[in-house]
mmCIF file of C-alpha atoms in Angstrom:
data_model
loop_
_atom_site.group_PDB
_atom_site.id
_atom_site.type_symbol
_atom_site.label_atom_id
_atom_site.label_comp_id
_atom_site.label_asym_id
_atom_site.label_seq_id
_atom_site.Cartn_x
_atom_site.Cartn_y
_atom_site.Cartn_z
ATOM 1 C CA UNK M 210 -12.251 16.722 -17.520
ATOM 2 C CA UNK M 211 -8.761 15.618 -17.991
ATOM 3 C CA UNK M 212 -7.882 12.094 -18.602
ATOM 4 C CA UNK M 213 -6.183 10.941 -15.845
ATOM 5 C CA UNK M 214 -3.546 9.232 -17.534
ATOM 6 C CA UNK M 215 -2.570 12.141 -19.307
ATOM 7 C CA UNK M 216 -1.356 13.815 -16.109
ATOM 8 C CA UNK M 217 1.983 12.205 -16.540
ATOM 9 C CA UNK M 218 3.051 13.902 -19.515
ATOM 10 C CA UNK M 219 1.064 17.239 -19.575
ATOM 11 C CA UNK M 220 2.550 20.596 -18.706
ATOM 12 C CA UNK M 221 1.321 23.018 -16.052
ATOM 13 C CA UNK M 222 1.124 23.076 -12.288
ATOM 14 C CA UNK M 223 0.281 19.094 -12.211
ATOM 15 C CA UNK M 224 3.381 17.793 -11.936
ATOM 16 C CA UNK M 225 7.077 19.056 -12.191
ATOM 17 C CA UNK M 226 9.093 19.429 -15.357
ATOM 18 C CA UNK M 227 11.910 16.851 -15.689
ATOM 19 C CA UNK M 228 15.365 17.967 -14.376
ATOM 20 C CA UNK M 229 18.651 16.130 -14.101
ATOM 21 C CA UNK M 230 19.936 14.896 -10.436
ATOM 22 C CA UNK M 231 22.837 17.038 -9.505
ATOM 23 C CA UNK M 232 24.319 14.150 -7.089
ATOM 24 C CA UNK M 233 23.782 10.351 -6.827
ATOM 25 C CA UNK M 234 20.782 10.503 -4.297
ATOM 26 C CA UNK M 235 19.835 14.372 -4.497
ATOM 27 C CA UNK M 236 16.874 15.210 -2.690
ATOM 28 C CA UNK M 237 16.705 12.007 -0.519
ATOM 29 C CA UNK M 238 16.385 12.881 3.146
ATOM 30 C CA UNK M 239 19.847 12.786 4.923
ATOM 31 C CA UNK M 240 18.524 9.864 7.186
ATOM 32 C CA UNK M 241 16.997 7.950 4.306
ATOM 33 C CA UNK M 242 20.482 8.776 2.503
ATOM 34 C CA UNK M 243 22.740 7.226 5.160
ATOM 35 C CA UNK M 244 20.723 3.971 5.773
ATOM 36 C CA UNK M 245 20.940 3.368 1.864
ATOM 37 C CA UNK M 246 24.483 4.173 1.991
ATOM 38 C CA UNK M 247 24.696 1.407 4.881
ATOM 39 C CA UNK M 248 22.568 -0.964 3.356
ATOM 40 C CA UNK M 249 25.047 -0.582 0.050
ATOM 41 C CA UNK M 250 28.220 -1.075 1.811
ATOM 42 C CA UNK M 251 26.914 -4.083 3.651
ATOM 43 C CA UNK M 252 25.817 -5.425 0.298
ATOM 44 C CA UNK M 253 22.294 -5.938 2.170
ATOM 45 C CA UNK M 254 19.936 -5.944 -1.245
ATOM 46 C CA UNK M 255 16.369 -6.994 -1.542
ATOM 47 C CA UNK M 256 14.747 -8.950 -4.170
ATOM 48 C CA UNK M 257 15.501 -8.033 -7.976
ATOM 49 C CA UNK M 258 13.054 -10.201 -9.927
ATOM 50 C CA UNK M 259 14.130 -8.419 -13.115
ATOM 51 C CA UNK M 260 17.515 -9.754 -12.818
ATOM 52 C CA UNK M 261 17.113 -12.937 -10.640
ATOM 53 C CA UNK M 262 15.139 -16.021 -10.703
ATOM 54 C CA UNK M 263 11.646 -15.461 -8.838
ATOM 55 C CA UNK M 264 12.191 -17.771 -6.147
ATOM 56 C CA UNK M 265 15.425 -16.019 -5.422
ATOM 57 C CA UNK M 266 14.059 -12.958 -5.383
ATOM 58 C CA UNK M 267 11.232 -13.636 -3.316
ATOM 59 C CA UNK M 268 13.881 -15.275 -0.669
ATOM 60 C CA UNK M 269 16.017 -12.195 -0.635
ATOM 61 C CA UNK M 270 12.936 -9.959 -0.134
ATOM 62 C CA UNK M 271 11.880 -12.070 2.934
ATOM 63 C CA UNK M 272 15.666 -11.914 3.972
ATOM 64 C CA UNK M 273 15.861 -8.049 3.503
ATOM 65 C CA UNK M 274 12.452 -7.292 5.661
ATOM 66 C CA UNK M 275 13.400 -9.900 8.190
ATOM 67 C CA UNK M 276 15.362 -7.238 10.512
ATOM 68 C CA UNK M 277 12.386 -4.402 10.241
ATOM 69 C CA UNK M 278 10.201 -6.815 11.425
ATOM 70 C CA UNK M 279 11.585 -7.406 14.864
ATOM 71 C CA UNK M 280 10.576 -5.509 17.647
ATOM 72 C CA UNK M 281 7.706 -3.201 17.879
ATOM 73 C CA UNK M 282 4.659 -3.009 19.983
ATOM 74 C CA UNK M 283 3.215 -5.966 21.581
ATOM 75 C CA UNK M 284 -0.603 -7.362 20.627
ATOM 76 C CA UNK M 285 -3.253 -8.656 22.628
ATOM 77 C CA UNK M 286 -3.807 -10.925 19.974
ATOM 78 C CA UNK M 287 -1.655 -12.092 17.001
ATOM 79 C CA UNK M 288 -3.250 -15.079 14.976
ATOM 80 C CA UNK M 289 -2.675 -16.692 11.577
ATOM 81 C CA UNK M 290 -5.695 -17.785 10.053
ATOM 82 C CA UNK M 291 -6.952 -19.578 7.349
ATOM 83 C CA UNK M 292 -10.268 -18.134 5.558
ATOM 84 C CA UNK M 293 -12.425 -19.580 2.786
ATOM 85 C CA UNK M 294 -10.944 -17.902 -0.272
ATOM 86 C CA UNK M 295 -12.283 -17.747 -3.686
ATOM 87 C CA UNK M 296 -10.195 -20.681 -5.111
ATOM 88 C CA UNK M 297 -8.985 -22.072 -1.666
ATOM 89 C CA UNK M 298 -7.658 -21.392 1.704
ATOM 90 C CA UNK M 299 -6.457 -17.921 1.968
ATOM 91 C CA UNK M 300 -4.012 -16.708 4.320
ATOM 92 C CA UNK M 301 -4.190 -13.817 6.794
ATOM 93 C CA UNK M 302 -3.236 -12.240 9.932
ATOM 94 C CA UNK M 303 -5.275 -10.540 12.605
ATOM 95 C CA UNK M 304 -3.642 -8.296 15.219
ATOM 96 C CA UNK M 305 -5.736 -6.924 18.023
ATOM 97 C CA UNK M 306 -3.916 -4.431 20.220
ATOM 98 C CA UNK M 307 -3.622 -3.914 23.716
ATOM 99 C CA UNK M 308 -5.210 -0.260 23.103
ATOM 100 C CA UNK M 309 -8.077 -1.934 21.517
ATOM 101 C CA UNK M 310 -11.629 -0.949 23.189
ATOM 102 C CA UNK M 311 -13.988 -3.532 23.171
ATOM 103 C CA UNK M 312 -15.521 -4.458 19.526
ATOM 104 C CA UNK M 313 -12.880 -2.318 18.139
ATOM 105 C CA UNK M 314 -12.840 -1.100 14.405
ATOM 106 C CA UNK M 315 -10.604 -3.003 11.742
ATOM 107 C CA UNK M 316 -8.007 -1.706 9.040
ATOM 108 C CA UNK M 317 -7.669 -4.182 6.094
ATOM 109 C CA UNK M 318 -4.331 -4.002 5.234
ATOM 110 C CA UNK M 319 -2.711 -5.399 1.821
ATOM 111 C CA UNK M 320 0.938 -5.442 1.669
ATOM 112 C CA UNK M 321 3.335 -4.335 -1.436
ATOM 113 C CA UNK M 322 5.616 -5.952 -3.418
ATOM 114 C CA UNK M 323 4.456 -5.654 -7.146
ATOM 115 C CA UNK M 324 1.806 -8.509 -6.847
ATOM 116 C CA UNK M 325 4.789 -10.502 -6.825
ATOM 117 C CA UNK M 326 6.898 -10.166 -3.657
ATOM 118 C CA UNK M 327 6.507 -10.194 -0.179
ATOM 119 C CA UNK M 328 3.588 -11.664 2.053
ATOM 120 C CA UNK M 329 2.500 -10.917 5.966
ATOM 121 C CA UNK M 330 5.850 -11.546 7.413
ATOM 122 C CA UNK M 331 7.498 -8.479 5.298
ATOM 123 C CA UNK M 332 4.756 -6.181 6.717
ATOM 124 C CA UNK M 333 4.295 -7.380 10.072
ATOM 125 C CA UNK M 334 5.622 -4.853 12.644
ATOM 126 C CA UNK M 335 4.202 -2.239 9.825
ATOM 127 C CA UNK M 336 0.455 -3.725 10.666
ATOM 128 C CA UNK M 337 1.069 -3.882 14.641
ATOM 129 C CA UNK M 338 2.169 -0.224 14.564
ATOM 130 C CA UNK M 339 -0.971 0.725 13.016
ATOM 131 C CA UNK M 340 -3.149 -1.385 15.195
ATOM 132 C CA UNK M 341 -1.397 -0.054 18.069
ATOM 133 C CA UNK M 342 -1.287 3.829 17.084
ATOM 134 C CA UNK M 343 -4.778 3.695 16.010
ATOM 135 C CA UNK M 344 -6.537 1.165 18.516
ATOM 136 C CA UNK M 345 -8.070 -0.654 15.597
ATOM 137 C CA UNK M 346 -7.623 -3.982 14.734
ATOM 138 C CA UNK M 347 -5.745 -4.972 11.340
ATOM 139 C CA UNK M 348 -6.219 -7.677 9.266
ATOM 140 C CA UNK M 349 -3.270 -8.397 6.863
ATOM 141 C CA UNK M 350 -4.465 -10.671 3.818
ATOM 142 C CA UNK M 351 -2.137 -12.768 2.648
ATOM 143 C CA UNK M 352 -3.038 -12.751 -1.064
ATOM 144 C CA UNK M 353 -1.542 -15.345 -3.839
ATOM 145 C CA UNK M 354 1.189 -13.760 -5.669
ATOM 146 C CA UNK M 355 1.525 -13.320 -9.318
ATOM 147 C CA UNK M 356 2.660 -14.283 -11.994
ATOM 148 C CA UNK M 357 1.483 -17.808 -11.068
ATOM 149 C CA UNK M 358 -1.857 -16.258 -10.061
ATOM 150 C CA UNK M 359 -2.805 -13.643 -12.498
ATOM 151 C CA UNK M 360 -5.113 -10.719 -11.504
ATOM 152 C CA UNK M 361 -7.925 -10.601 -10.724
ATOM 153 C CA UNK M 362 -7.314 -13.440 -8.143
ATOM 154 C CA UNK M 363 -6.020 -11.266 -5.573
ATOM 155 C CA UNK M 364 -9.100 -8.860 -5.803
ATOM 156 C CA UNK M 365 -11.354 -11.694 -5.265
ATOM 157 C CA UNK M 366 -9.415 -13.084 -2.401
ATOM 158 C CA UNK M 367 -9.627 -9.233 -1.229
ATOM 159 C CA UNK M 368 -13.316 -9.363 -1.268
ATOM 160 C CA UNK M 369 -13.087 -12.888 0.456
ATOM 161 C CA UNK M 370 -11.228 -11.386 3.411
ATOM 162 C CA UNK M 371 -13.822 -8.682 3.707
ATOM 163 C CA UNK M 372 -16.802 -10.954 3.616
ATOM 164 C CA UNK M 373 -15.295 -13.027 6.504
ATOM 165 C CA UNK M 374 -15.081 -10.142 8.502
ATOM 166 C CA UNK M 375 -18.370 -8.831 7.989
ATOM 167 C CA UNK M 376 -19.842 -12.573 8.549
ATOM 168 C CA UNK M 377 -17.770 -13.681 11.217
ATOM 169 C CA UNK M 378 -15.470 -10.849 12.878
ATOM 170 C CA UNK M 379 -17.525 -9.757 15.438
ATOM 171 C CA UNK M 380 -18.638 -13.627 16.482
ATOM 172 C CA UNK M 381 -15.441 -14.980 16.559
ATOM 173 C CA UNK M 382 -13.545 -11.810 17.580
ATOM 174 C CA UNK M 383 -15.416 -9.012 18.661
ATOM 175 C CA UNK M 384 -14.425 -6.689 15.895
ATOM 176 C CA UNK M 385 -16.769 -4.170 14.561
ATOM 177 C CA UNK M 386 -16.537 -4.449 10.740
ATOM 178 C CA UNK M 387 -19.006 -1.864 10.007
ATOM 179 C CA UNK M 388 -16.311 0.423 10.845
ATOM 180 C CA UNK M 389 -13.663 -0.454 8.171
ATOM 181 C CA UNK M 390 -10.812 1.021 6.647
ATOM 182 C CA UNK M 391 -8.853 -0.048 3.484
ATOM 183 C CA UNK M 392 -5.151 0.316 3.602
ATOM 184 C CA UNK M 393 -2.124 -0.874 1.660
ATOM 185 C CA UNK M 394 1.261 -0.018 0.089
ATOM 186 C CA UNK M 395 2.379 0.235 -3.531
ATOM 187 C CA UNK M 396 0.977 -2.737 -5.218
ATOM 188 C CA UNK M 397 -1.241 -2.945 -1.900
ATOM 189 C CA UNK M 398 -2.635 0.350 -2.418
ATOM 190 C CA UNK M 399 -3.537 -0.552 -5.724
ATOM 191 C CA UNK M 400 -5.514 -3.593 -4.469
ATOM 192 C CA UNK M 401 -7.260 -1.372 -1.946
ATOM 193 C CA UNK M 402 -8.334 0.930 -4.062
ATOM 194 C CA UNK M 403 -9.741 -1.792 -6.458
ATOM 195 C CA UNK M 404 -11.452 -3.511 -3.898
ATOM 196 C CA UNK M 405 -13.182 -0.508 -2.616
ATOM 197 C CA UNK M 406 -14.469 -0.057 -6.361
ATOM 198 C CA UNK M 407 -15.485 -3.584 -6.158
ATOM 199 C CA UNK M 408 -17.389 -3.261 -2.789
ATOM 200 C CA UNK M 409 -19.292 -0.255 -4.385
ATOM 201 C CA UNK M 410 -20.135 -2.057 -7.689
ATOM 202 C CA UNK M 411 -21.456 -5.023 -5.618
ATOM 203 C CA UNK M 412 -23.295 -2.703 -3.398
ATOM 204 C CA UNK M 413 -21.382 -3.713 -0.403
ATOM 205 C CA UNK M 414 -21.361 -1.586 2.693
ATOM 206 C CA UNK M 415 -18.768 1.102 2.115
ATOM 207 C CA UNK M 416 -15.612 1.300 4.317
ATOM 208 C CA UNK M 417 -14.867 4.494 6.005
ATOM 209 C CA UNK M 418 -11.977 5.467 4.483
ATOM 210 C CA UNK M 419 -8.676 4.670 2.201
ATOM 211 C CA UNK M 420 -5.223 4.817 3.005
ATOM 212 C CA UNK M 421 -2.947 4.460 -0.448
ATOM 213 C CA UNK M 422 0.616 4.922 0.250
ATOM 214 C CA UNK M 423 3.135 5.320 -2.328
ATOM 215 C CA UNK M 424 0.584 3.277 -4.689
ATOM 216 C CA UNK M 425 1.331 1.234 -7.997
ATOM 217 C CA UNK M 426 -1.279 2.797 -9.999
ATOM 218 C CA UNK M 427 -0.332 3.202 -13.795
ATOM 219 C CA UNK M 428 1.839 1.438 -15.832
ATOM 220 C CA UNK M 429 3.363 4.459 -17.583
ATOM 221 C CA UNK M 430 7.328 5.164 -17.203
ATOM 222 C CA UNK M 431 7.691 8.489 -18.695
ATOM 223 C CA UNK M 432 6.857 10.439 -15.657
ATOM 224 C CA UNK M 433 9.224 13.237 -14.138
ATOM 225 C CA UNK M 434 9.690 10.955 -11.101
ATOM 226 C CA UNK M 435 10.533 7.807 -13.171
ATOM 227 C CA UNK M 436 13.435 10.272 -14.872
ATOM 228 C CA UNK M 437 14.388 11.211 -11.257
ATOM 229 C CA UNK M 438 14.223 8.362 -9.099
ATOM 230 C CA UNK M 439 14.161 5.428 -11.436
ATOM 231 C CA UNK M 440 17.865 4.542 -11.666
ATOM 232 C CA UNK M 441 18.458 2.876 -8.641
ATOM 233 C CA UNK M 442 19.635 5.075 -6.353
ATOM 234 C CA UNK M 443 16.521 5.324 -4.603
ATOM 235 C CA UNK M 444 15.281 1.912 -4.068
ATOM 236 C CA UNK M 445 12.573 0.884 -6.224
ATOM 237 C CA UNK M 446 13.467 1.127 -10.069
ATOM 238 C CA UNK M 447 11.672 2.029 -13.217
ATOM 239 C CA UNK M 448 13.006 -1.393 -14.727
ATOM 240 C CA UNK M 449 11.718 -3.452 -11.622
ATOM 241 C CA UNK M 450 8.294 -1.511 -12.036
ATOM 242 C CA UNK M 451 8.318 -2.699 -15.899
ATOM 243 C CA UNK M 452 8.722 -6.391 -14.486
ATOM 244 C CA UNK M 453 6.101 -5.996 -12.031
ATOM 245 C CA UNK M 454 3.492 -4.707 -14.850
ATOM 246 C CA UNK M 455 4.381 -7.241 -17.041
ATOM 247 C CA UNK M 456 4.139 -10.109 -14.267
ATOM 248 C CA UNK M 457 0.196 -8.896 -13.707
ATOM 249 C CA UNK M 458 -1.836 -9.304 -17.091
ATOM 250 C CA UNK M 459 -4.650 -7.020 -17.545
ATOM 251 C CA UNK M 460 -7.631 -7.909 -15.571
ATOM 252 C CA UNK M 461 -10.617 -10.022 -17.355
ATOM 253 C CA UNK M 462 -13.461 -7.310 -18.040
ATOM 254 C CA UNK M 463 -12.390 -4.024 -17.211
ATOM 255 C CA UNK M 464 -9.096 -1.599 -17.297
ATOM 256 C CA UNK M 465 -6.409 -3.392 -14.654
ATOM 257 C CA UNK M 466 -5.678 0.667 -13.740
ATOM 258 C CA UNK M 467 -7.701 1.943 -11.060
ATOM 259 C CA UNK M 468 -7.620 5.449 -12.225
ATOM 260 C CA UNK M 469 -9.754 4.515 -15.584
ATOM 261 C CA UNK M 470 -12.146 2.085 -13.458
ATOM 262 C CA UNK M 471 -14.449 5.046 -12.059
ATOM 263 C CA UNK M 472 -13.757 7.309 -9.184
ATOM 264 C CA UNK M 473 -17.128 8.140 -8.042
ATOM 265 C CA UNK M 474 -18.808 7.288 -4.759
ATOM 266 C CA UNK M 475 -15.602 5.848 -3.324
ATOM 267 C CA UNK M 476 -15.000 6.268 0.789
ATOM 268 C CA UNK M 477 -12.674 9.372 1.689
ATOM 269 C CA UNK M 478 -9.012 8.830 0.373
ATOM 270 C CA UNK M 479 -5.895 9.532 2.114
ATOM 271 C CA UNK M 480 -3.183 9.308 -0.394
ATOM 272 C CA UNK M 481 0.582 9.491 0.599
ATOM 273 C CA UNK M 482 3.170 9.892 -2.002
ATOM 274 C CA UNK M 483 6.678 9.131 -1.392
ATOM 275 C CA UNK M 484 9.061 12.726 -2.496
ATOM 276 C CA UNK M 485 11.812 10.558 -3.703
ATOM 277 C CA UNK M 486 10.235 7.605 -5.588
ATOM 278 C CA UNK M 487 9.914 6.745 -8.847
ATOM 279 C CA UNK M 488 6.037 6.096 -8.173
ATOM 280 C CA UNK M 489 5.569 9.638 -6.611
ATOM 281 C CA UNK M 490 3.810 10.868 -9.824
ATOM 282 C CA UNK M 491 1.501 8.252 -9.384
ATOM 283 C CA UNK M 492 0.292 9.225 -6.180
ATOM 284 C CA UNK M 493 -0.053 12.459 -7.496
ATOM 285 C CA UNK M 494 -1.693 11.612 -10.465
ATOM 286 C CA UNK M 495 -4.380 9.268 -8.406
ATOM 287 C CA UNK M 496 -4.976 12.756 -5.785
ATOM 288 C CA UNK M 497 -5.495 14.880 -8.980
ATOM 289 C CA UNK M 498 -7.721 12.581 -10.598
ATOM 290 C CA UNK M 499 -9.693 12.373 -7.337
ATOM 291 C CA UNK M 500 -9.956 16.182 -6.951
ATOM 292 C CA UNK M 501 -11.056 16.525 -10.510
ATOM 293 C CA UNK M 502 -13.986 14.296 -9.701
ATOM 294 C CA UNK M 503 -14.769 16.563 -6.353
ATOM 295 C CA UNK M 504 -13.921 13.323 -4.217
ATOM 296 C CA UNK M 505 -12.920 13.562 -0.674
ATOM 297 C CA UNK M 506 -9.229 13.240 -0.762
ATOM 298 C CA UNK M 507 -6.304 14.382 1.168
ATOM 299 C CA UNK M 508 -2.751 14.365 -0.450
ATOM 300 C CA UNK M 509 -0.043 13.985 1.421
ATOM 301 C CA UNK M 510 4.001 14.022 -0.022
ATOM 302 C CA UNK M 511 6.678 12.663 2.357
ATOM 303 C CA UNK M 512 9.622 15.106 1.145
ATOM 304 C CA UNK M 513 12.840 13.073 0.798
ATOM 305 C CA UNK M 514 11.456 9.829 1.822
ATOM 306 C CA UNK M 515 11.766 6.843 -0.660
ATOM 307 C CA UNK M 516 9.462 3.731 -1.705
ATOM 308 C CA UNK M 517 8.503 1.654 1.307
ATOM 309 C CA UNK M 518 9.553 4.414 3.881
ATOM 310 C CA UNK M 519 6.740 3.010 6.232
ATOM 311 C CA UNK M 520 8.739 -0.145 6.293
ATOM 312 C CA UNK M 521 11.778 1.726 7.062
ATOM 313 C CA UNK M 522 9.901 3.682 9.963
ATOM 314 C CA UNK M 523 12.045 1.942 12.584
ATOM 315 C CA UNK M 524 14.591 3.460 11.414
ATOM 316 C CA UNK M 525 13.720 6.859 9.832
ATOM 317 C CA UNK M 526 12.437 9.409 12.427
ATOM 318 C CA UNK M 527 10.092 11.075 9.685
ATOM 319 C CA UNK M 528 8.668 8.165 8.701
ATOM 320 C CA UNK M 529 7.796 6.958 12.324
ATOM 321 C CA UNK M 530 5.894 10.260 12.997
ATOM 322 C CA UNK M 531 4.285 10.288 9.789
ATOM 323 C CA UNK M 532 2.895 6.830 10.343
ATOM 324 C CA UNK M 533 1.683 7.921 13.585
ATOM 325 C CA UNK M 534 0.074 10.560 12.163
ATOM 326 C CA UNK M 535 -1.622 8.496 9.708
ATOM 327 C CA UNK M 536 -2.716 5.865 12.277
ATOM 328 C CA UNK M 537 -4.324 8.760 14.532
ATOM 329 C CA UNK M 538 -6.248 9.986 11.119
ATOM 330 C CA UNK M 539 -7.680 6.546 10.708
ATOM 331 C CA UNK M 540 -8.528 6.228 14.278
ATOM 332 C CA UNK M 541 -10.716 9.363 14.032
ATOM 333 C CA UNK M 542 -12.237 8.342 10.962
ATOM 334 C CA UNK M 543 -12.942 4.810 12.295
ATOM 335 C CA UNK M 544 -14.529 6.245 15.349
ATOM 336 C CA UNK M 545 -16.549 9.181 14.142
ATOM 337 C CA UNK M 546 -19.466 7.213 12.869
ATOM 338 C CA UNK M 547 -19.436 8.504 9.248
ATOM 339 C CA UNK M 548 -16.950 8.987 6.411
ATOM 340 C CA UNK M 549 -14.444 11.881 6.607
ATOM 341 C CA UNK M 550 -15.108 14.883 4.216
ATOM 342 C CA UNK M 551 -11.727 16.691 3.846
ATOM 343 C CA UNK M 552 -12.286 20.617 4.296
#
């Protein structure tokens, strides 16, 4: 069997060869290119921790994402919670959509941001949209940020949130936590996969499905997608990814990269890559590693869409359409009574 880490550099059909860009944003969907051009002309930039004080980068990230979280679906319940975390109170936000049935299933959502940026507010509309389109409750986990809180603090907090759901979800909010999916984007996809592996090792009830969107999976920067899309014209940069990985030290006791932490006996995985993203090949490598283990995985690559396209969905029609399809797939898995096996 191939080592998953070698998938970034080996030849053959797994990954494309490195080619040079022929334009500033070659390969980017026209709607995404127009959006980026508009943001650039307006001087609207997200946080850049590699070149700003971290407090400034965090404030700018919150400000950047604020407009994308206005509007959107209304909820039957939207409530901020303080859970008993592994090392103190843990912020969380619960969404129950108007479309929810009695005792709905639940999607546990982990936000992206390189473990160092963002939070519940930057992903509020995305979580509401997932809840509305799937009919499931969504619990967003506001884990502590690095580098002040080194990994595996976030992993322990993720398990605390799931433990709370299993113990109190039905009693406090009429949620059926036995029907659970784990989802996340970027660093949140990393945390969702890590959490599923930790639940397996602790012999906890398994989630029905994992939704892993443009995940931050491997601290390697020599892939084709980093060469093509890591320079700054497509949003996320290789330089920023180096900063994020350096801000999160390796976990104690086992590799920090989920691809090397065991991919057997996992829930069905829906791996979603962004086609114009320096992390595109992280998603490809994860999907191929799961396939090599004969694990239940479905891989979708959103052609021409950039990193964070799920948050940009209000302005990008192909992202909105794909988000609806992902929510429908989660709904079918959560309602079916058994984990999905992809054909």
